[in-house]
Every structure is written in structure tokens, then in C-alpha cells.
GROMACS .gro file of C-alpha atoms in nm:
model
  266
    1MET     CA    1   0.001  -0.013   0.008
    2CYS     CA    2   0.143   0.353  -0.113
    3LYS     CA    3  -0.101   0.603  -0.002
    4TRP     CA    4   0.101   0.777   0.251
    5SER     CA    5   0.152   1.097   0.128
    6GLN     CA    6  -0.251   1.117   0.042
    7GLN     CA    7  -0.334   1.077   0.405
    8PRO     CA    8  -0.256   1.409   0.616
    9GLU     CA    9  -0.277   1.237   0.934
   10SER     CA   10  -0.043   0.977   0.849
   11VAL     CA   11   0.197   1.247   0.716
   12GLU     CA   12   0.171   1.453   1.068
   13PHE     CA   13   0.257   1.147   1.264
   14THR     CA   14   0.568   1.134   1.085
   15LEU     CA   15   0.652   1.475   1.145
   16LYS     CA   16   0.595   1.446   1.481
   17VAL     CA   17   0.826   1.156   1.506
   18LEU     CA   18   1.094   1.321   1.347
   19GLU     CA   19   1.071   1.616   1.628
   20LYS     CA   20   1.080   1.363   1.869
   21LEU     CA   21   1.383   1.161   1.739
   22SER     CA   22   1.522   1.519   1.780
   23GLN     CA   23   1.463   1.595   2.072
   24ARG     CA   24   1.572   1.247   2.205
   25TYR     CA   25   1.880   1.205   2.041
   26GLY     CA   26   1.999   1.556   1.893
   27LYS     CA   27   2.272   1.656   2.163
   28ARG     CA   28   2.427   1.287   2.128
   29LYS     CA   29   2.771   1.254   2.086
   30GLY     CA   30   2.729   0.962   1.876
   31LEU     CA   31   2.490   1.158   1.649
   32TRP     CA   32   2.583   1.206   1.268
   33GLY     CA   33   2.250   1.327   1.172
   34ILE     CA   34   1.919   1.212   1.062
   35GLU     CA   35   1.767   1.113   0.793
   36ILE     CA   36   1.414   1.262   0.710
   37VAL     CA   37   1.222   0.947   0.538
   38ASN     CA   38   1.361   0.626   0.383
   39GLU     CA   39   1.311   0.598  -0.026
   40PRO     CA   40   0.980   0.796  -0.075
   41ILE     CA   41   0.912   0.627  -0.447
   42THR     CA   42   0.841   0.868  -0.730
   43GLU     CA   43   0.711   0.820  -1.050
   44ALA     CA   44   0.990   0.761  -1.231
   45ALA     CA   45   1.119   0.454  -1.009
   46TRP     CA   46   0.761   0.344  -0.985
   47ASP     CA   47   0.698   0.284  -1.347
   48ILE     CA   48   1.093   0.135  -1.380
   49PHE     CA   49   1.024  -0.114  -1.112
   50ASN     CA   50   0.645  -0.181  -1.196
   51ILE     CA   51   0.564  -0.152  -0.814
   52GLN     CA   52   0.226  -0.302  -0.833
   53GLU     CA   53   0.325  -0.600  -0.973
   54ARG     CA   54   0.645  -0.661  -0.845
   55TYR     CA   55   0.503  -0.601  -0.488
   56LYS     CA   56   0.129  -0.766  -0.492
   57PRO     CA   57  -0.080  -0.653  -0.210
   58VAL     CA   58  -0.221  -0.897   0.017
   59ASP     CA   59  -0.526  -0.667   0.043
   60ALA     CA   60  -0.605  -0.536  -0.288
   61GLU     CA   61  -0.913  -0.302  -0.152
   62MET     CA   62  -0.687  -0.122   0.114
   63ALA     CA   63  -0.417  -0.105  -0.144
   64LYS     CA   64  -0.663   0.027  -0.419
   65ASP     CA   65  -0.546   0.439  -0.521
   66SER     CA   66  -0.195   0.368  -0.429
   67ALA     CA   67   0.029   0.577  -0.624
   68PRO     CA   68   0.376   0.744  -0.627
   69ASN     CA   69   0.467   1.008  -0.394
   70SER     CA   70   0.464   1.355  -0.605
   71PHE     CA   71   0.801   1.592  -0.617
   72GLU     CA   72   0.567   1.855  -0.484
   73PHE     CA   73   0.482   1.651  -0.210
   74LEU     CA   74   0.832   1.589  -0.110
   75ARG     CA   75   0.928   1.977  -0.138
   76LYS     CA   76   0.693   2.077   0.104
   77PHE     CA   77   0.725   1.752   0.344
   78TYR     CA   78   1.102   1.807   0.338
   79THR     CA   79   1.085   2.157   0.420
   80GLU     CA   80   0.840   2.133   0.705
   81ALA     CA   81   1.056   1.856   0.844
   82TYR     CA   82   1.376   2.063   0.870
   83TYR     CA   83   1.200   2.322   1.039
   84ARG     CA   84   1.082   2.081   1.310
   85MET     CA   85   1.408   1.887   1.318
   86ARG     CA   86   1.590   2.185   1.359
   87LYS     CA   87   1.421   2.329   1.678
   88TYR     CA   88   1.616   2.101   1.856
   89LEU     CA   89   1.910   1.938   1.591
   90PRO     CA   90   2.252   2.149   1.637
   91GLU     CA   91   2.365   2.315   1.337
   92GLU     CA   92   2.652   2.044   1.361
   93LYS     CA   93   2.373   1.751   1.296
   94ALA     CA   94   2.300   1.694   0.946
   95VAL     CA   95   1.946   1.686   0.826
   96VAL     CA   96   1.935   1.455   0.539
   97PHE     CA   97   1.693   1.366   0.301
   98HIS     CA   98   1.641   1.100   0.002
   99ASP     CA   99   1.656   1.223  -0.336
  100GLY     CA  100   1.318   0.994  -0.460
  101PHE     CA  101   1.509   0.822  -0.672
  102ASP     CA  102   1.594   1.119  -0.916
  103ILE     CA  103   1.904   1.251  -0.810
  104TYR     CA  104   1.942   1.582  -1.021
  105TYR     CA  105   1.584   1.718  -0.928
  106TRP     CA  106   1.696   1.886  -0.620
  107LYS     CA  107   1.951   2.131  -0.789
  108ASP     CA  108   1.728   2.433  -0.665
  109PHE     CA  109   1.619   2.282  -0.322
  110MET     CA  110   1.710   2.403   0.015
  111GLN     CA  111   2.017   2.631  -0.122
  112GLU     CA  112   1.954   2.931   0.068
  113GLU     CA  113   2.154   3.041   0.359
  114LYS     CA  114   1.867   2.935   0.599
  115PHE     CA  115   1.876   2.560   0.547
  116ILE     CA  116   2.211   2.467   0.742
  117ASN     CA  117   2.383   2.147   0.705
  118VAL     CA  118   2.144   1.965   0.448
  119VAL     CA  119   2.236   1.628   0.318
  120LEU     CA  120   2.141   1.465  -0.033
  121ASP     CA  121   2.076   1.093   0.012
  122THR     CA  122   2.079   0.870  -0.288
  123HIS     CA  123   2.064   0.481  -0.341
  124GLN     CA  124   2.183   0.317  -0.622
  125TYR     CA  125   2.204  -0.068  -0.703
  126LEU     CA  126   2.316  -0.247  -0.990
  127MET     CA  127   1.966  -0.428  -0.958
  128MET     CA  128   1.863  -0.062  -1.050
  129ALA     CA  129   2.070  -0.019  -1.373
  130GLU     CA  130   1.945  -0.315  -1.495
  131ALA     CA  131   1.601  -0.268  -1.462
  132ASN     CA  132   1.668   0.071  -1.632
  133GLY     CA  133   1.839  -0.102  -1.939
  134CYS     CA  134   2.213  -0.182  -1.828
  135SER     CA  135   2.345  -0.529  -2.017
  136GLN     CA  136   2.428  -0.756  -1.731
  137THR     CA  137   2.789  -0.784  -1.830
  138LYS     CA  138   3.072  -0.655  -1.577
  139GLU     CA  139   3.193  -0.430  -1.852
  140ALA     CA  140   2.837  -0.249  -1.886
  141TYR     CA  141   2.786  -0.207  -1.528
  142VAL     CA  142   3.137  -0.003  -1.553
  143LYS     CA  143   3.066   0.155  -1.821
  144TYR     CA  144   2.709   0.272  -1.645
  145ILE     CA  145   2.862   0.320  -1.293
  146GLU     CA  146   3.132   0.538  -1.462
  147GLU     CA  147   2.864   0.750  -1.679
  148HIS     CA  148   2.556   0.747  -1.437
  149TYR     CA  149   2.656   0.712  -1.088
  150GLU     CA  150   3.012   0.897  -1.103
  151LYS     CA  151   2.884   1.178  -1.279
  152ALA     CA  152   2.573   1.236  -1.091
  153VAL     CA  153   2.737   1.249  -0.752
  154GLU     CA  154   3.018   1.486  -0.899
  155GLU     CA  155   2.782   1.713  -1.000
  156MET     CA  156   2.524   1.746  -0.749
  157SER     CA  157   2.801   1.767  -0.495
  158ARG     CA  158   2.844   2.147  -0.605
  159TYR     CA  159   2.481   2.180  -0.421
  160PHE     CA  160   2.509   1.893  -0.130
  161PRO     CA  161   2.698   1.688   0.050
  162VAL     CA  162   2.602   1.335  -0.123
  163ILE     CA  163   2.617   1.045   0.026
  164CYS     CA  164   2.524   0.709  -0.115
  165GLY     CA  165   2.344   0.564   0.156
  166GLU     CA  166   2.269   0.222   0.016
  167TRP     CA  167   2.460   0.015  -0.250
  168CYS     CA  168   2.598  -0.331  -0.290
  169LEU     CA  169   2.817  -0.551  -0.512
  170PHE     CA  170   2.465  -0.774  -0.624
  171ASN     CA  171   2.407  -0.797  -0.988
  172SER     CA  172   2.267  -1.062  -1.210
  173GLN     CA  173   2.562  -1.137  -1.395
  174ALA     CA  174   2.704  -1.323  -1.079
  175CYS     CA  175   2.382  -1.472  -0.987
  176GLY     CA  176   2.426  -1.665  -1.303
  177CYS     CA  177   2.074  -1.554  -1.451
  178ASP     CA  178   1.848  -1.261  -1.530
  179THR     CA  179   1.655  -1.169  -1.188
  180LYS     CA  180   1.445  -0.896  -1.304
  181GLY     CA  181   1.601  -0.578  -1.130
  182GLY     CA  182   1.643  -0.777  -0.815
  183GLN     CA  183   1.354  -1.012  -0.767
  184SER     CA  184   1.361  -1.348  -0.569
  185VAL     CA  185   1.139  -1.549  -0.449
  186LEU     CA  186   1.019  -1.292  -0.195
  187ASN     CA  187   0.865  -1.156  -0.484
  188GLY     CA  188   0.688  -1.479  -0.611
  189VAL     CA  189   0.968  -1.538  -0.850
  190GLU     CA  190   1.085  -1.891  -0.837
  191GLY     CA  191   1.448  -1.906  -0.847
  192SER     CA  192   1.642  -2.019  -1.162
  193CYS     CA  193   1.992  -1.878  -1.071
  194GLY     CA  194   2.252  -2.170  -1.025
  195GLU     CA  195   2.634  -2.116  -0.962
  196VAL     CA  196   2.796  -2.074  -1.265
  197TRP     CA  197   3.100  -1.886  -1.241
  198SER     CA  198   3.399  -2.027  -1.092
  199LYS     CA  199   3.554  -1.886  -0.762
  200GLU     CA  200   3.836  -1.662  -0.969
  201GLU     CA  201   3.555  -1.567  -1.242
  202LYS     CA  202   3.301  -1.444  -0.970
  203MET     CA  203   3.561  -1.255  -0.764
  204ASP     CA  204   3.673  -1.069  -1.113
  205ILE     CA  205   3.314  -0.938  -1.130
  206TYR     CA  206   3.265  -0.843  -0.773
  207GLN     CA  207   3.603  -0.684  -0.788
  208ALA     CA  208   3.531  -0.446  -1.082
  209VAL     CA  209   3.198  -0.305  -0.975
  210SER     CA  210   3.336  -0.264  -0.579
  211ARG     CA  211   3.639  -0.031  -0.793
  212ALA     CA  212   3.379   0.127  -0.996
  213GLN     CA  213   3.136   0.217  -0.760
  214LEU     CA  214   3.388   0.322  -0.505
  215LYS     CA  215   3.559   0.534  -0.737
  216ALA     CA  216   3.192   0.696  -0.790
  217TRP     CA  217   3.150   0.753  -0.432
  218LYS     CA  218   3.465   0.910  -0.375
  219LYS     CA  219   3.329   1.230  -0.582
  220GLY     CA  220   3.090   1.269  -0.272
  221SER     CA  221   3.095   1.269   0.088
  222GLY     CA  222   3.100   0.896   0.165
  223TYR     CA  223   2.861   0.562   0.166
  224PHE     CA  224   2.676   0.312   0.395
  225TYR     CA  225   2.695  -0.029   0.231
  226TRP     CA  226   2.391  -0.285   0.255
  227ASN     CA  227   2.426  -0.440   0.454
  228TYR     CA  228   2.699  -0.538   0.731
  229LYS     CA  229   2.597  -0.897   0.794
  230LEU     CA  230   2.296  -1.133   0.669
  231LEU     CA  231   2.179  -1.475   0.750
  232LEU     CA  232   2.352  -1.674   0.478
  233ASP     CA  233   2.212  -2.037   0.501
  234THR     CA  234   2.011  -2.022   0.180
  235VAL     CA  235   2.314  -1.862  -0.031
  236SER     CA  236   2.359  -2.212  -0.210
  237GLU     CA  237   2.015  -2.275  -0.283
  238ALA     CA  238   1.889  -2.203  -0.584
  239GLY     CA  239   1.717  -1.897  -0.659
  240TRP     CA  240   1.985  -1.753  -0.400
  241ILE     CA  241   2.311  -1.776  -0.565
  242GLY     CA  242   2.470  -1.455  -0.537
  243TRP     CA  243   2.244  -1.274  -0.277
  244ASP     CA  244   2.533  -1.335   0.000
  245ALA     CA  245   2.656  -0.994  -0.209
  246TRP     CA  246   2.422  -0.799   0.000
  247ASP     CA  247   2.663  -0.909   0.309
  248PHE     CA  248   2.951  -0.665   0.392
  249GLY     CA  249   3.144  -0.902   0.593
  250LYS     CA  250   3.097  -1.174   0.329
  251CYS     CA  251   3.226  -0.933   0.055
  252VAL     CA  252   3.533  -0.845   0.254
  253SER     CA  253   3.620  -1.193   0.368
  254GLU     CA  254   3.580  -1.358   0.000
  255GLY     CA  255   3.782  -1.079  -0.132
  256TRP     CA  256   3.532  -0.944  -0.368
  257PHE     CA  257   3.512  -0.587  -0.212
  258THR     CA  258   3.837  -0.383  -0.290
  259GLU     CA  259   3.940  -0.020  -0.317
  260GLU     CA  260   4.229  -0.127  -0.572
  261LYS     CA  261   4.287   0.204  -0.766
  262TYR     CA  262   4.223   0.261  -1.085
  263GLU     CA  263   4.509   0.231  -1.379
  264GLY     CA  264   4.623   0.595  -1.365
  265GLU     CA  265   4.462   0.756  -1.046
  266ASN     CA  266   4.608   0.902  -0.804
   0.00000   0.00000   0.00000
């Protein structure tokens, strides 16, 4: 069900929660910042992922009239959230907002001096690149990262500190089949992926996309890998091959995650 922004009482509840979080934790030494809301889906992503088919509702009647969030709504909501949070958050604590899956949209947003320490969060996954037409090969992934992620982060860093708040090494090529943009048995898709790569071949794929993505995120202010650790008891089963790439600890221990420099990079 995607009707939150259509329900004023739900929006107000969210704003009050943000106020309470800011008041309760705002002066804690270990707090870096608070993100307003996670991944508010907008029209472009709604269409790319075919949301209503990808996530079929349990209750069709309740899900009726579900729709993406508009950018007009998000601008107003983010602005109101900023003012309410800043009442309690010291200026050294960041107010973070998600790009709604359109990083370039926000160039004219919160550029006035009254908005202090605002950080733009973008979430970039190779499964999203695939859903957007990227071919499922190592070379295509690297090219897509360089032409889209790296350029976007670099350009938008002129307006905000930019973080990639979610990313990972997961991709269909390493899985050994087309995952349809990262779908699994959880989406009702019976798994067909099997182990088709040798250990060395899989490492080559992962290291290439790791290097390319880290190079892109370095154009901004930082990144957060999703996730640090997962339960991995299913990763050898058909349909789950490759899903361990969401686990940062596994990626490091296997040598897939690497910060090796590109040729010619300083």
C-alpha cells in the first residue's frame, strides 16, 4: 500500500516522530544526523520497477488508489521536516533527505543560507541499473557506473554534500541469471539462478564493480554499504546464488570488496 502522502494524518504523525527523535537524540555525541524518510518512491521509479506487480498487495482493496509520491509533495514535506527537526538538532547534526530516485531534481532545493548542514542521500544499486536497461555484463556495469553514478554524484556535490546511503555488489551476472531487477522468491519469482562461475570468475566480476562504485562514491562525501551482515544459510540454494553480495562482511572475507586504484588514478 502506497498512500502515505495522500493521508494528512499519516504525514503529520511522521513529522511528530521526527520532532521527537530530534529532541531525544539531537545532542548525543555519537549522532551524525537524521534522515527524514527512507526511499519515498516517485513516479520514475514506480514505473521502472512496475511496483504494483513487483509487490502484489495482500489486501487489494486496501491497496486501491496506491500511487507514487509527487516531487511537489516531497519538497513541502522535506522543508516542513527540516524546520521541525532544527528546533532541536544542533547545526553540526545533519538533516538528510533522500532523492526520491531522481538525484538531479534537487539542484534548486534548500540552497538558501537558512538551510544549514543539509545532506543529499542517493541509493544506487546495479539491479536498478539493470531495470533501467543496463546490460548484464561486467563491462556494461562499469560503464554505467562511470557514466551515471560517478557523474551524478560529482555534479550534485556542487549543491549538497552527497552520500550514497545504500549500495552493494549484487548483480545478475554474478548470480548466473537475470534476476529481473533484483527479484527473488520473496516477490513470488521462482529462482532459476545457479552457480555458473568459478571462484576466480566471480571475484573478477565483483572486484570490477566494487572498484567502479567506490570511485564514484569518492566524488561525494561518503557511503553506507547495505548490509553489514546477513543470515546466509540459503545462499547455496537455487534462486539465492549471488544474494550473499548484500553482506559486507562476506564481501570483505571473500576478497570481493576492494579499493584497488584504477590505472592512472592518484
